[in-house]
Coordinates of C-alpha atoms in Angstrom, one line a residue:
M142 CA 106.6 97.0 135.2
N143 CA 108.7 97.2 132.0
P144 CA 108.7 100.6 130.3
V145 CA 107.6 99.4 126.8
L146 CA 104.8 97.4 128.2
S147 CA 103.4 100.2 130.2
K148 CA 103.6 102.3 127.2
M149 CA 101.7 99.6 125.2
L150 CA 99.2 98.8 127.9
F151 CA 98.3 102.7 128.1
A152 CA 97.6 102.7 124.1
C153 CA 94.9 99.7 125.1
G154 CA 93.6 101.6 127.7
L155 CA 90.8 102.5 125.4
G156 CA 89.3 99.1 125.5
L157 CA 88.7 99.4 128.9
S158 CA 85.8 101.8 127.7
I159 CA 84.4 99.6 124.6
P160 CA 83.6 96.3 125.4
A161 CA 84.5 93.5 123.3
L162 CA 81.4 93.2 121.7
A163 CA 80.3 96.8 120.9
D164 CA 76.6 98.0 120.3
T165 CA 76.6 101.6 119.0
W166 CA 79.9 103.7 119.0
L167 CA 80.8 107.3 117.9
I168 CA 84.3 108.0 116.7
R169 CA 84.6 111.6 117.3
D170 CA 86.1 114.3 115.5
A171 CA 88.7 112.2 113.8
R172 CA 91.0 112.9 110.7
V173 CA 89.5 110.3 108.7
F174 CA 91.3 108.6 105.8
D175 CA 88.2 107.0 103.6
G176 CA 89.9 104.5 101.3
E177 CA 90.5 107.1 98.7
Q178 CA 90.8 110.8 100.3
M179 CA 91.6 112.5 103.7
H180 CA 88.7 114.5 105.9
A181 CA 90.1 116.4 108.1
K182 CA 87.7 116.3 110.8
R183 CA 84.7 114.0 110.7
S184 CA 82.9 111.1 113.3
V185 CA 82.0 108.0 112.4
L186 CA 78.9 106.0 113.7
V187 CA 79.1 102.3 114.1
K188 CA 76.4 100.1 115.1
D189 CA 77.4 96.6 115.8
D190 CA 80.1 95.0 112.7
K191 CA 79.0 97.8 110.6
I192 CA 79.2 101.3 109.7
V193 CA 76.1 103.3 109.6
D194 CA 77.3 106.7 109.1
A195 CA 81.0 108.2 108.1
D196 CA 80.2 111.5 108.6
F197 CA 78.1 111.6 111.3
R198 CA 76.9 115.0 112.6
G199 CA 74.9 116.3 115.8
G200 CA 75.0 114.9 119.3
A201 CA 75.9 111.5 120.1
P202 CA 73.0 108.5 119.9
A203 CA 71.7 107.8 123.7
G204 CA 73.8 104.8 124.7
A205 CA 76.5 105.2 121.8
R206 CA 80.3 104.5 123.0
I207 CA 82.4 107.6 122.4
V208 CA 85.6 107.5 121.5
D209 CA 87.6 110.6 121.2
G210 CA 89.6 110.9 117.5
A211 CA 91.0 114.3 118.1
G212 CA 94.8 114.3 116.7
R213 CA 93.8 111.1 115.4
T214 CA 93.5 109.4 112.4
L215 CA 91.2 106.6 111.5
L216 CA 91.4 104.5 108.3
P217 CA 89.7 101.2 107.3
G218 CA 91.3 98.3 108.6
L219 CA 94.5 97.2 105.9
I220 CA 94.6 95.1 103.3
D221 CA 97.8 92.6 102.7
A222 CA 97.5 91.7 99.4
H223 CA 100.2 89.4 99.1
V224 CA 100.5 86.7 102.2
H225 CA 101.2 82.9 102.4
S226 CA 98.6 82.5 105.3
Y227 CA 99.0 79.1 107.5
R228 CA 99.7 80.1 111.2
F229 CA 99.2 83.4 113.7
F230 CA 96.0 84.2 111.7
E231 CA 95.5 86.9 114.9
L232 CA 98.9 88.3 114.8
P233 CA 97.7 90.6 111.3
L234 CA 95.1 92.3 114.1
M235 CA 97.8 93.4 116.0
F236 CA 99.4 95.5 113.9
G237 CA 95.8 96.8 111.9
V238 CA 96.0 94.3 109.1
T239 CA 92.0 92.6 109.3
T240 CA 92.2 91.0 105.7
Q241 CA 94.9 89.4 104.2
I242 CA 94.8 88.1 100.7
D243 CA 96.3 84.5 100.2
M244 CA 98.5 83.6 97.1
F245 CA 98.9 79.6 98.0
T246 CA 97.9 77.9 101.2
G247 CA 96.5 74.3 102.3
V248 CA 93.3 73.4 100.9
A249 CA 91.8 72.7 104.7
T250 CA 92.7 75.9 106.2
M251 CA 91.6 77.9 103.4
Q252 CA 88.4 75.9 103.6
D253 CA 87.9 76.4 107.4
M254 CA 88.6 80.1 107.2
S255 CA 86.1 80.7 104.5
A256 CA 83.4 78.7 106.5
K257 CA 84.6 81.1 110.0
M258 CA 83.8 84.2 107.5
R259 CA 80.6 82.6 106.2
S260 CA 78.9 82.0 109.7
N261 CA 80.6 85.4 110.8
D262 CA 82.8 83.6 113.7
N263 CA 85.9 85.3 112.3
R264 CA 86.2 88.2 114.8
G265 CA 89.6 87.0 116.5
Q266 CA 91.5 86.8 113.6
A267 CA 92.1 88.2 110.2
D268 CA 89.8 87.9 107.2
M269 CA 91.7 85.2 104.4
Y270 CA 90.8 85.3 100.5
S271 CA 92.6 82.9 99.1
A272 CA 93.9 81.1 95.7
G273 CA 94.5 78.0 97.7
T274 CA 96.5 75.6 95.4
L275 CA 98.4 77.5 93.0
V276 CA 98.7 76.6 89.6
T277 CA 102.5 75.1 88.3
A278 CA 104.4 72.7 86.5
P279 CA 105.3 69.5 88.2
G280 CA 108.7 70.0 89.9
G281 CA 107.9 73.9 89.6
H282 CA 108.0 76.5 92.2
G283 CA 105.1 75.6 95.1
T284 CA 106.2 71.7 94.7
E285 CA 109.1 72.3 96.7
Y286 CA 107.7 72.1 100.3
G287 CA 107.1 68.4 100.1
M288 CA 103.5 69.3 100.3
A289 CA 101.8 66.9 97.3
I290 CA 100.0 69.2 95.5
P291 CA 98.2 68.8 91.9
T292 CA 100.1 69.9 88.6
L293 CA 99.3 71.2 85.2
T294 CA 101.3 70.4 82.1
R295 CA 99.0 70.9 79.0
P296 CA 96.9 73.8 77.7
E297 CA 94.3 71.6 77.5
D298 CA 93.7 70.6 81.0
A299 CA 93.7 74.0 81.9
Q300 CA 89.9 74.3 82.4
A301 CA 89.6 71.0 84.3
F302 CA 92.5 71.8 86.2
V303 CA 90.7 75.8 87.3
D304 CA 87.5 73.9 87.8
A305 CA 88.7 71.6 90.5
R306 CA 90.3 74.6 92.2
I307 CA 86.9 76.3 92.4
A308 CA 85.4 73.1 93.6
E309 CA 87.7 73.5 96.2
G310 CA 87.4 76.9 97.4
S311 CA 89.6 79.1 95.6
Y312 CA 88.8 82.5 96.0
F313 CA 90.9 83.5 92.7
I314 CA 93.3 81.7 90.6
K315 CA 97.0 82.1 91.4
I316 CA 99.7 80.9 88.3
V317 CA 103.2 80.6 88.6
M318 CA 105.9 81.5 85.6
E319 CA 109.2 80.9 87.8
P320 CA 112.4 79.9 85.6
G321 CA 114.3 79.9 88.9
R322 CA 117.7 81.8 89.0
P323 CA 121.1 80.7 87.4
G324 CA 122.4 77.6 88.9
H325 CA 118.8 76.9 90.5
S326 CA 116.8 76.8 87.6
M327 CA 112.8 75.4 87.7
K328 CA 110.4 73.8 85.5
T329 CA 107.7 76.2 85.1
L330 CA 104.8 76.2 83.0
D331 CA 104.9 77.3 79.1
L332 CA 103.2 80.3 78.0
P333 CA 100.4 78.8 76.2
T334 CA 99.3 76.8 79.0
V335 CA 99.5 80.2 81.0
K336 CA 97.2 81.8 78.9
A337 CA 95.0 78.6 79.0
V338 CA 94.6 79.4 82.8
I339 CA 94.0 82.8 82.6
D340 CA 91.1 82.2 79.7
A341 CA 89.8 79.5 81.8
A342 CA 89.8 81.3 85.3
H343 CA 88.1 84.1 83.4
A344 CA 85.4 81.6 82.1
R345 CA 84.6 80.8 85.6
G346 CA 84.5 84.9 86.6
K347 CA 87.9 84.2 88.7
L348 CA 90.6 86.7 88.7
A349 CA 93.5 85.3 87.6
V350 CA 97.0 86.4 89.2
V351 CA 100.4 85.5 87.8
H352 CA 103.5 85.3 89.8
V353 CA 106.8 86.6 87.9
S354 CA 110.4 87.2 88.9
N355 CA 111.6 89.0 85.9
L356 CA 110.8 91.6 83.3
A357 CA 110.5 88.9 80.4
D358 CA 107.8 87.1 82.1
A359 CA 105.9 90.1 83.9
R360 CA 105.1 91.2 79.8
A361 CA 104.3 87.7 78.8
A362 CA 101.4 87.4 81.5
L363 CA 100.1 90.9 80.6
E364 CA 100.2 89.7 77.2
A365 CA 98.2 86.5 78.5
G366 CA 95.5 88.5 79.7
A367 CA 96.5 88.2 83.2
D368 CA 94.7 90.5 85.9
G369 CA 97.2 91.3 88.1
L370 CA 101.5 90.6 88.8
A371 CA 102.1 89.1 92.3
H372 CA 105.5 90.5 92.3
L373 CA 108.1 93.1 90.8
F374 CA 111.4 91.8 90.2
N375 CA 115.1 92.5 91.4
G376 CA 117.8 93.8 89.3
E377 CA 119.1 97.0 88.2
R378 CA 117.5 100.1 86.5
L379 CA 115.7 99.0 83.6
G380 CA 116.6 101.4 80.3
D381 CA 114.2 104.5 79.5
A382 CA 112.6 102.3 76.5
E383 CA 112.0 98.9 78.3
L384 CA 110.7 101.1 81.3
A385 CA 108.1 102.8 79.1
G386 CA 107.3 99.4 77.2
F387 CA 106.2 98.1 80.7
V388 CA 104.4 100.6 82.2
K389 CA 102.3 101.5 78.9
L390 CA 101.6 97.4 78.9
V391 CA 100.2 97.4 82.6
Q392 CA 98.3 100.7 81.4
Q393 CA 96.8 98.8 78.4
K394 CA 95.9 95.8 80.1
R395 CA 94.3 97.4 83.4
A396 CA 96.2 95.0 85.3
F397 CA 97.3 95.6 89.0
V398 CA 100.8 95.3 90.3
I399 CA 101.8 93.9 93.9
P400 CA 105.2 95.0 94.0
T401 CA 105.8 92.8 97.6
M402 CA 109.0 95.2 98.5
S403 CA 109.1 93.4 101.5
V404 CA 110.3 90.2 100.4
L405 CA 112.3 92.0 97.4
E406 CA 114.2 93.3 100.0
S407 CA 114.7 90.1 102.2
I408 CA 116.2 88.7 98.7
A409 CA 118.4 92.1 98.6
G410 CA 119.7 91.2 102.5
M411 CA 117.8 93.8 103.7
R412 CA 116.0 93.6 106.9
E413 CA 113.3 95.6 107.9
D414 CA 114.8 97.8 110.7
D415 CA 112.2 100.2 111.1
V416 CA 109.4 98.0 112.4
M417 CA 112.2 95.7 114.2
G418 CA 113.7 98.5 115.7
D419 CA 110.1 100.1 117.1
A420 CA 110.2 98.7 120.8
G421 CA 106.2 99.3 121.0
L422 CA 105.9 97.0 117.7
A423 CA 108.5 94.5 118.6
A424 CA 106.4 94.0 122.0
L425 CA 103.9 92.6 120.5
L426 CA 106.0 89.8 118.8
T427 CA 106.8 86.6 120.5
K428 CA 110.5 84.8 120.1
E429 CA 109.1 82.5 117.4
Q430 CA 106.9 85.2 115.5
V431 CA 110.1 87.7 115.5
A432 CA 112.6 84.9 114.1
P433 CA 111.7 85.4 110.7
L434 CA 112.5 88.8 110.3
K435 CA 116.0 88.2 111.7
V436 CA 116.9 86.1 108.6
T437 CA 116.9 87.2 104.9
Y438 CA 117.0 85.3 101.6
G439 CA 120.1 87.1 100.5
Q440 CA 123.4 87.0 102.7
Q441 CA 124.4 89.8 102.5
I442 CA 122.8 93.5 101.4
N443 CA 123.3 94.1 97.7
A444 CA 120.9 97.2 97.3
V445 CA 121.6 97.3 94.0
L446 CA 118.9 94.5 93.3
M447 CA 116.3 97.2 94.5
A448 CA 117.0 99.4 91.7
A449 CA 114.4 98.2 89.6
P450 CA 111.4 97.6 92.0
N451 CA 111.8 101.2 93.3
Q452 CA 112.1 102.5 89.5
V453 CA 109.3 100.6 88.1
V454 CA 106.9 101.5 91.3
A455 CA 107.7 105.1 91.1
A456 CA 107.1 105.0 87.0
L457 CA 103.7 102.7 87.7
N458 CA 102.5 105.2 90.4
K459 CA 103.3 108.1 88.1
A460 CA 100.8 106.6 85.4
G461 CA 98.1 106.0 87.5
A462 CA 98.3 102.2 87.5
P463 CA 97.0 100.4 90.2
L464 CA 99.5 99.4 93.1
L465 CA 98.3 97.2 96.4
A466 CA 100.6 96.7 99.0
G467 CA 101.5 92.6 99.4
T468 CA 104.2 92.2 101.9
D469 CA 104.8 87.8 101.1
A470 CA 104.4 87.2 104.6
G471 CA 105.2 84.0 105.4
N472 CA 108.6 84.1 103.7
S473 CA 112.1 84.8 105.3
G474 CA 112.3 88.1 106.3
T475 CA 108.7 89.1 106.5
Q476 CA 106.3 88.5 109.2
Y477 CA 101.9 89.0 109.2
G478 CA 100.8 92.1 110.0
I479 CA 104.0 93.9 111.0
S480 CA 105.5 93.6 107.5
V481 CA 102.4 95.8 106.1
L482 CA 104.0 98.8 108.2
H483 CA 107.3 98.3 106.5
E484 CA 105.7 97.7 103.1
L485 CA 103.7 101.2 103.4
R486 CA 107.1 103.0 104.2
S487 CA 109.1 101.4 101.6
L488 CA 106.5 102.4 98.8
V489 CA 106.7 105.7 100.0
Q490 CA 110.5 105.6 99.4
A491 CA 109.8 104.9 96.4
G492 CA 107.2 107.6 95.3
L493 CA 104.5 107.3 96.4
T494 CA 102.6 109.8 98.8
P495 CA 101.6 108.7 102.5
Q496 CA 97.9 108.8 101.1
Q497 CA 99.0 107.3 98.2
A498 CA 99.9 104.3 100.3
L499 CA 97.3 104.1 102.5
A500 CA 94.8 103.7 99.5
A501 CA 97.3 100.5 98.3
A502 CA 96.6 98.8 101.7
T503 CA 92.9 99.7 101.9
S504 CA 90.7 100.5 98.7
A505 CA 92.5 99.6 96.2
P506 CA 93.3 95.7 96.9
A507 CA 89.5 95.8 97.6
R508 CA 88.7 97.1 94.3
A509 CA 91.2 95.0 92.6
F510 CA 89.6 91.9 94.3
K511 CA 86.4 93.0 94.3
L512 CA 85.9 92.8 98.1
T513 CA 83.1 95.5 98.3
D514 CA 82.2 95.2 102.1
R515 CA 85.8 96.7 102.9
G516 CA 88.6 99.0 102.2
R517 CA 86.4 102.1 103.1
I518 CA 85.0 104.1 105.4
A519 CA 81.4 104.1 104.2
K520 CA 77.5 103.4 105.0
G521 CA 77.0 99.3 105.1
Y522 CA 81.1 98.7 104.9
K523 CA 82.3 96.5 107.5
A524 CA 83.5 97.8 110.6
N525 CA 87.4 97.2 110.4
L526 CA 89.0 99.8 111.4
L527 CA 92.2 101.1 112.5
L528 CA 92.8 104.4 114.7
V529 CA 96.6 105.8 115.2
Q530 CA 98.2 108.8 116.8
G531 CA 98.8 111.7 114.5
D532 CA 98.7 112.4 110.9
A533 CA 99.0 109.6 108.6
G534 CA 98.3 111.6 105.6
S535 CA 101.7 113.4 106.0
D536 CA 103.4 110.9 107.9
I537 CA 103.4 106.7 107.7
G538 CA 105.4 106.3 110.7
A539 CA 102.1 107.2 112.1
L540 CA 100.5 103.8 111.9
H541 CA 103.4 102.6 114.2
H542 CA 101.4 104.1 116.6
I543 CA 98.6 102.3 117.3
V544 CA 95.0 103.5 119.8
E545 CA 92.6 101.1 118.8
V546 CA 91.9 98.4 116.0
W547 CA 88.4 97.1 115.2
K548 CA 87.5 94.1 113.6
D549 CA 83.9 93.3 112.7
G550 CA 82.9 96.0 115.2
D551 CA 84.9 94.4 118.2
A552 CA 87.9 96.0 119.7
V553 CA 90.8 94.2 119.2
S554 CA 92.6 95.8 122.3
P555 CA 92.0 92.4 124.6
L556 CA 93.7 90.5 122.1
R557 CA 96.6 92.9 121.8
K558 CA 96.8 93.4 125.8
A559 CA 97.0 89.5 125.9
Q560 CA 99.7 89.4 123.2
L561 CA 101.8 92.3 125.1
E562 CA 101.8 89.8 128.1
K563 CA 102.9 86.8 126.6
V564 CA 105.6 88.4 125.1
A565 CA 106.6 90.1 128.8
Q566 CA 106.5 86.7 129.9
E567 CA 109.0 85.4 127.6
L568 CA 111.5 88.3 128.0
A569 CA 111.4 87.9 131.5
P570 CA 114.8 87.0 133.2
R571 CA 115.6 84.1 134.7
T572 CA 116.5 83.4 138.1
Q573 CA 117.2 79.5 137.8
P574 CA 121.0 78.7 136.9
P575 CA 121.3 76.6 133.5
L576 CA 121.1 72.8 133.4
A577 CA 124.3 70.9 134.6
L578 CA 125.7 69.5 131.7
P579 CA 127.7 66.0 131.7
A580 CA 131.4 65.8 132.1
G581 CA 132.7 66.3 128.1
G582 CA 129.0 67.6 127.2
R583 CA 128.1 63.7 125.8
I584 CA 124.6 63.7 125.7
S585 CA 124.3 60.3 123.7
Q586 CA 124.9 56.9 125.4
F587 CA 123.4 54.5 122.7
S588 CA 122.9 51.0 123.7
A589 CA 121.0 48.1 122.7
E590 CA 118.6 48.7 125.4
K591 CA 118.1 52.2 125.4
L592 CA 118.9 55.4 123.4
A593 CA 119.8 56.8 126.5
S594 CA 121.4 60.4 127.9
P595 CA 122.9 61.9 131.2
I596 CA 120.2 64.5 130.9
G597 CA 116.6 64.6 129.9
I598 CA 114.7 61.7 128.8
G599 CA 117.2 60.8 126.0
W600 CA 116.6 60.0 122.3
V601 CA 113.1 59.0 120.3
P602 CA 112.6 58.9 116.7
S603 CA 111.5 62.0 115.1
T604 CA 108.8 61.9 112.1
D605 CA 105.8 64.2 110.6
Q606 CA 103.4 61.3 111.5
F607 CA 102.4 63.1 114.4
A608 CA 101.2 66.0 112.4
G609 CA 99.4 63.3 109.6
G610 CA 102.7 62.8 107.8
K611 CA 103.6 59.5 106.3
S612 CA 107.7 59.7 106.5
S613 CA 109.3 56.9 108.6
V614 CA 112.5 55.9 110.3
E615 CA 114.0 53.2 111.5
L616 CA 117.1 53.3 114.4
K617 CA 119.5 50.9 114.7
V618 CA 122.6 50.6 117.5
Q619 CA 125.8 49.8 115.8
D620 CA 128.7 48.1 117.4
A621 CA 131.1 50.2 119.1
G622 CA 133.9 52.1 117.6
A623 CA 137.6 52.5 118.3
D624 CA 136.8 55.0 121.0
G625 CA 134.2 53.1 122.5
Q626 CA 131.1 54.8 121.0
R627 CA 128.2 52.9 119.8
P628 CA 127.1 54.9 116.5
L629 CA 123.0 55.2 115.5
A630 CA 122.2 54.2 112.4
V631 CA 119.3 56.1 111.0
N632 CA 117.5 55.0 108.1
A633 CA 114.5 57.4 107.1
K634 CA 112.4 57.4 104.5
V635 CA 110.6 61.2 103.6
Q636 CA 107.6 60.7 102.0
P637 CA 104.8 63.2 100.9
G638 CA 101.9 63.8 102.9
F639 CA 103.0 67.0 105.0
A640 CA 104.1 70.7 104.1
Y641 CA 107.6 69.8 105.2
P642 CA 108.0 66.4 105.5
W643 CA 110.9 65.2 107.7
A644 CA 112.3 62.1 109.5
G645 CA 115.2 61.6 112.0
L646 CA 115.8 61.4 115.7
A647 CA 115.3 64.1 118.1
F648 CA 117.1 64.5 121.6
M649 CA 114.6 65.7 124.3
P650 CA 116.6 67.7 127.2
G651 CA 113.6 67.6 129.8
T652 CA 112.4 65.5 132.4
Q653 CA 108.9 65.0 130.1
M654 CA 108.5 65.0 126.4
M655 CA 108.5 68.5 125.0
Q656 CA 109.0 70.1 128.4
P657 CA 111.7 72.9 128.1
A658 CA 115.9 72.4 129.4
D659 CA 118.0 75.6 130.5
L660 CA 120.8 74.5 127.7
R661 CA 122.8 77.9 128.2
G662 CA 125.6 76.2 129.8
A663 CA 126.5 75.1 126.6
K664 CA 127.6 77.6 123.4
V665 CA 128.3 74.7 120.5
L666 CA 126.5 71.1 119.4
R667 CA 129.5 68.7 118.1
F668 CA 128.8 65.5 116.6
R669 CA 130.3 62.8 114.8
V670 CA 128.6 61.7 111.5
K671 CA 129.1 59.7 108.4
G672 CA 126.4 58.5 105.9
D673 CA 125.3 59.2 102.3
G674 CA 126.3 61.8 101.0
Q675 CA 123.0 64.3 101.3
R676 CA 122.4 66.9 103.0
Y677 CA 120.6 66.7 106.5
N678 CA 119.6 69.4 109.1
V679 CA 119.9 69.9 112.8
G680 CA 116.4 71.5 113.9
V681 CA 116.0 73.2 117.6
L682 CA 112.7 74.0 119.1
S683 CA 112.2 76.0 122.4
S684 CA 109.3 77.0 124.4
G685 CA 106.5 79.1 122.0
I686 CA 108.5 77.5 118.9
Q687 CA 106.5 75.7 117.0
I688 CA 108.9 75.5 113.3
P689 CA 112.6 73.8 114.2
V690 CA 115.3 76.7 113.5
N691 CA 117.7 74.7 111.1
Q692 CA 121.3 74.7 110.4
A693 CA 122.3 72.3 107.8
F694 CA 125.4 69.8 107.7
E695 CA 126.2 67.2 105.0
T696 CA 127.8 63.6 105.1
S697 CA 130.0 61.4 103.6
G698 CA 131.5 58.0 103.2
E699 CA 133.9 59.0 106.2
W700 CA 133.9 59.8 109.7
K701 CA 134.0 63.8 110.7
E702 CA 132.8 65.8 113.0
V703 CA 130.1 68.8 112.7
A704 CA 130.2 71.8 115.3
L705 CA 127.2 73.6 115.1
P706 CA 127.4 77.2 117.2
F707 CA 124.2 78.0 119.0
D708 CA 123.9 81.4 118.0
G709 CA 123.4 79.9 114.4
F710 CA 119.8 79.1 115.6
K711 CA 118.7 82.1 115.3
G712 CA 115.7 83.2 117.5
I713 CA 116.1 80.3 119.4
D714 CA 115.9 80.7 123.4
F715 CA 118.3 78.2 124.6
G716 CA 117.0 79.0 128.6
A717 CA 114.1 76.6 127.2
V718 CA 114.8 73.9 124.6
T719 CA 112.4 71.6 123.9
M720 CA 114.2 69.3 121.4
I721 CA 117.1 69.2 119.1
A722 CA 116.4 66.8 116.1
F723 CA 118.9 65.8 113.6
N724 CA 116.5 65.4 110.3
A725 CA 116.6 64.4 106.5
G726 CA 113.9 66.3 104.6
P727 CA 111.9 68.4 103.1
K728 CA 113.3 66.4 100.0
L729 CA 111.6 63.6 99.5
G730 CA 113.7 60.3 99.2
E731 CA 115.4 57.7 101.3
Y732 CA 118.4 58.6 103.6
Q733 CA 120.8 57.1 105.7
F734 CA 123.5 57.9 108.0
Q735 CA 125.1 57.6 110.9
I736 CA 125.5 59.5 114.3
A737 CA 128.0 59.3 117.5
D738 CA 129.3 61.3 120.1
V739 CA 126.7 64.1 120.5
R740 CA 128.0 66.6 122.6
L741 CA 127.0 70.1 124.5
V742 CA 129.9 71.9 124.8
N743 CA 130.8 75.5 125.6
E744 CA 133.7 76.5 123.5

């Protein structure tokens, strides 16, 4: 057996002595972090999905399941205070994260999760408290994903806008102040509108949390009455006076701050190597799940960009301002659950003690977002718990050594074991040789009768309509050129209706639709293209991958050859490719290009 798998299955072995649905059980003689302070030795009694005694003494109740806590730390289930949750809802549990605060997701996703939580039918997933649709300007941050969302332009419309979000089920209100960056400016809400939205949220008893990316907007949001900031900001160290002024303002306004060090590090080109390099943790991530951790927003490491966040976190912590651990998972460089372990390490490196960092992921977000049943180990609180080997109060790295996670009183061991087995199967060595490629590698044989290929089932239209989108495409074979190849004209119309709208064509290399094919015999995808001068993507899927990994190409009025190396499609298993697509989108509009002579070559 794989040694990493053996180690993880041993850690999960506790699940053999605790049934999936516990009745009464006792975690005995553990070091207990109750969300605010550490207790050297305590026993915690749980019945069903609630903590009934956080400092149990005496003999174990009859029939109670006993868990040995010696040499281990028990703490509340972790809370990620900043995510964008739209997939992998069970993944956070693998790493001890039992609750996520979502800053922007689809309304249907939010409503479905809220319904499950109300009916106590969410034991196998992390709970989610969501802002639903964020508040942004037309063309502002949040509108670039192709998903049509309501936007706001005037202060006088703020109350109606907020009321509509609350009617949809938003737990709090998320507001965007985002001007973009040099060369990539974005439309944003003006300050009177931001203040009107904050006032409107408060009028309905809702928190107002503001996305910022610079000091000026952070100060403006606080002055306008924001309850919290959804980010800090990249940059060089602040001057002493401006740092002191900002910290004082946070204190005066009694605001909380979610630094989101993980995504700020991604912008600075820094990867989460501490968690990616831990074999035990990595064994819980499929290839699709690990792929975002390998890609950062910054193309090169620029550590100077982390000077300001580290400096401000240290100063806020020293001043006693509430700091909440949030990752911005759903973005490049992050992943649900596992990035919280990295976030806590980053907070400790910025100046928090391990115990302060633990509070930032338990009691602090629960208090800030008024979650009165979690974030603490106390009588009557939910039995969302995390047990780790070692002393997490002195070594934040102890969180890597998970013994057990409980969600609503259920041990997560069975889910973790299933995930380990799934990942191990993905990584199992292949014994079959790669698929034999045609002479010259050409996979396009376009004719008036058929969009054929010598391998697989050939070429098909590709649009977001199968996922409920409204984009469309027309494919038409053209007359043969001087080389005898018949180009295929692609006329695409990318329309709103799906989060990431697209339209184009796709090559299916398997003998059935979406059946995987082993294309390891090639190293490069080559094709000739001409078109309207717009930017397009080649997206590749492999088994287990639900969102394509893309490389971009551009067209012009003249034919040109494009060569895309396979190693540029990070995270794709070319031994199990299910689709290669040539797509327009997610930018809305009409597109026209022609493609010919598509080849898979080993050069």
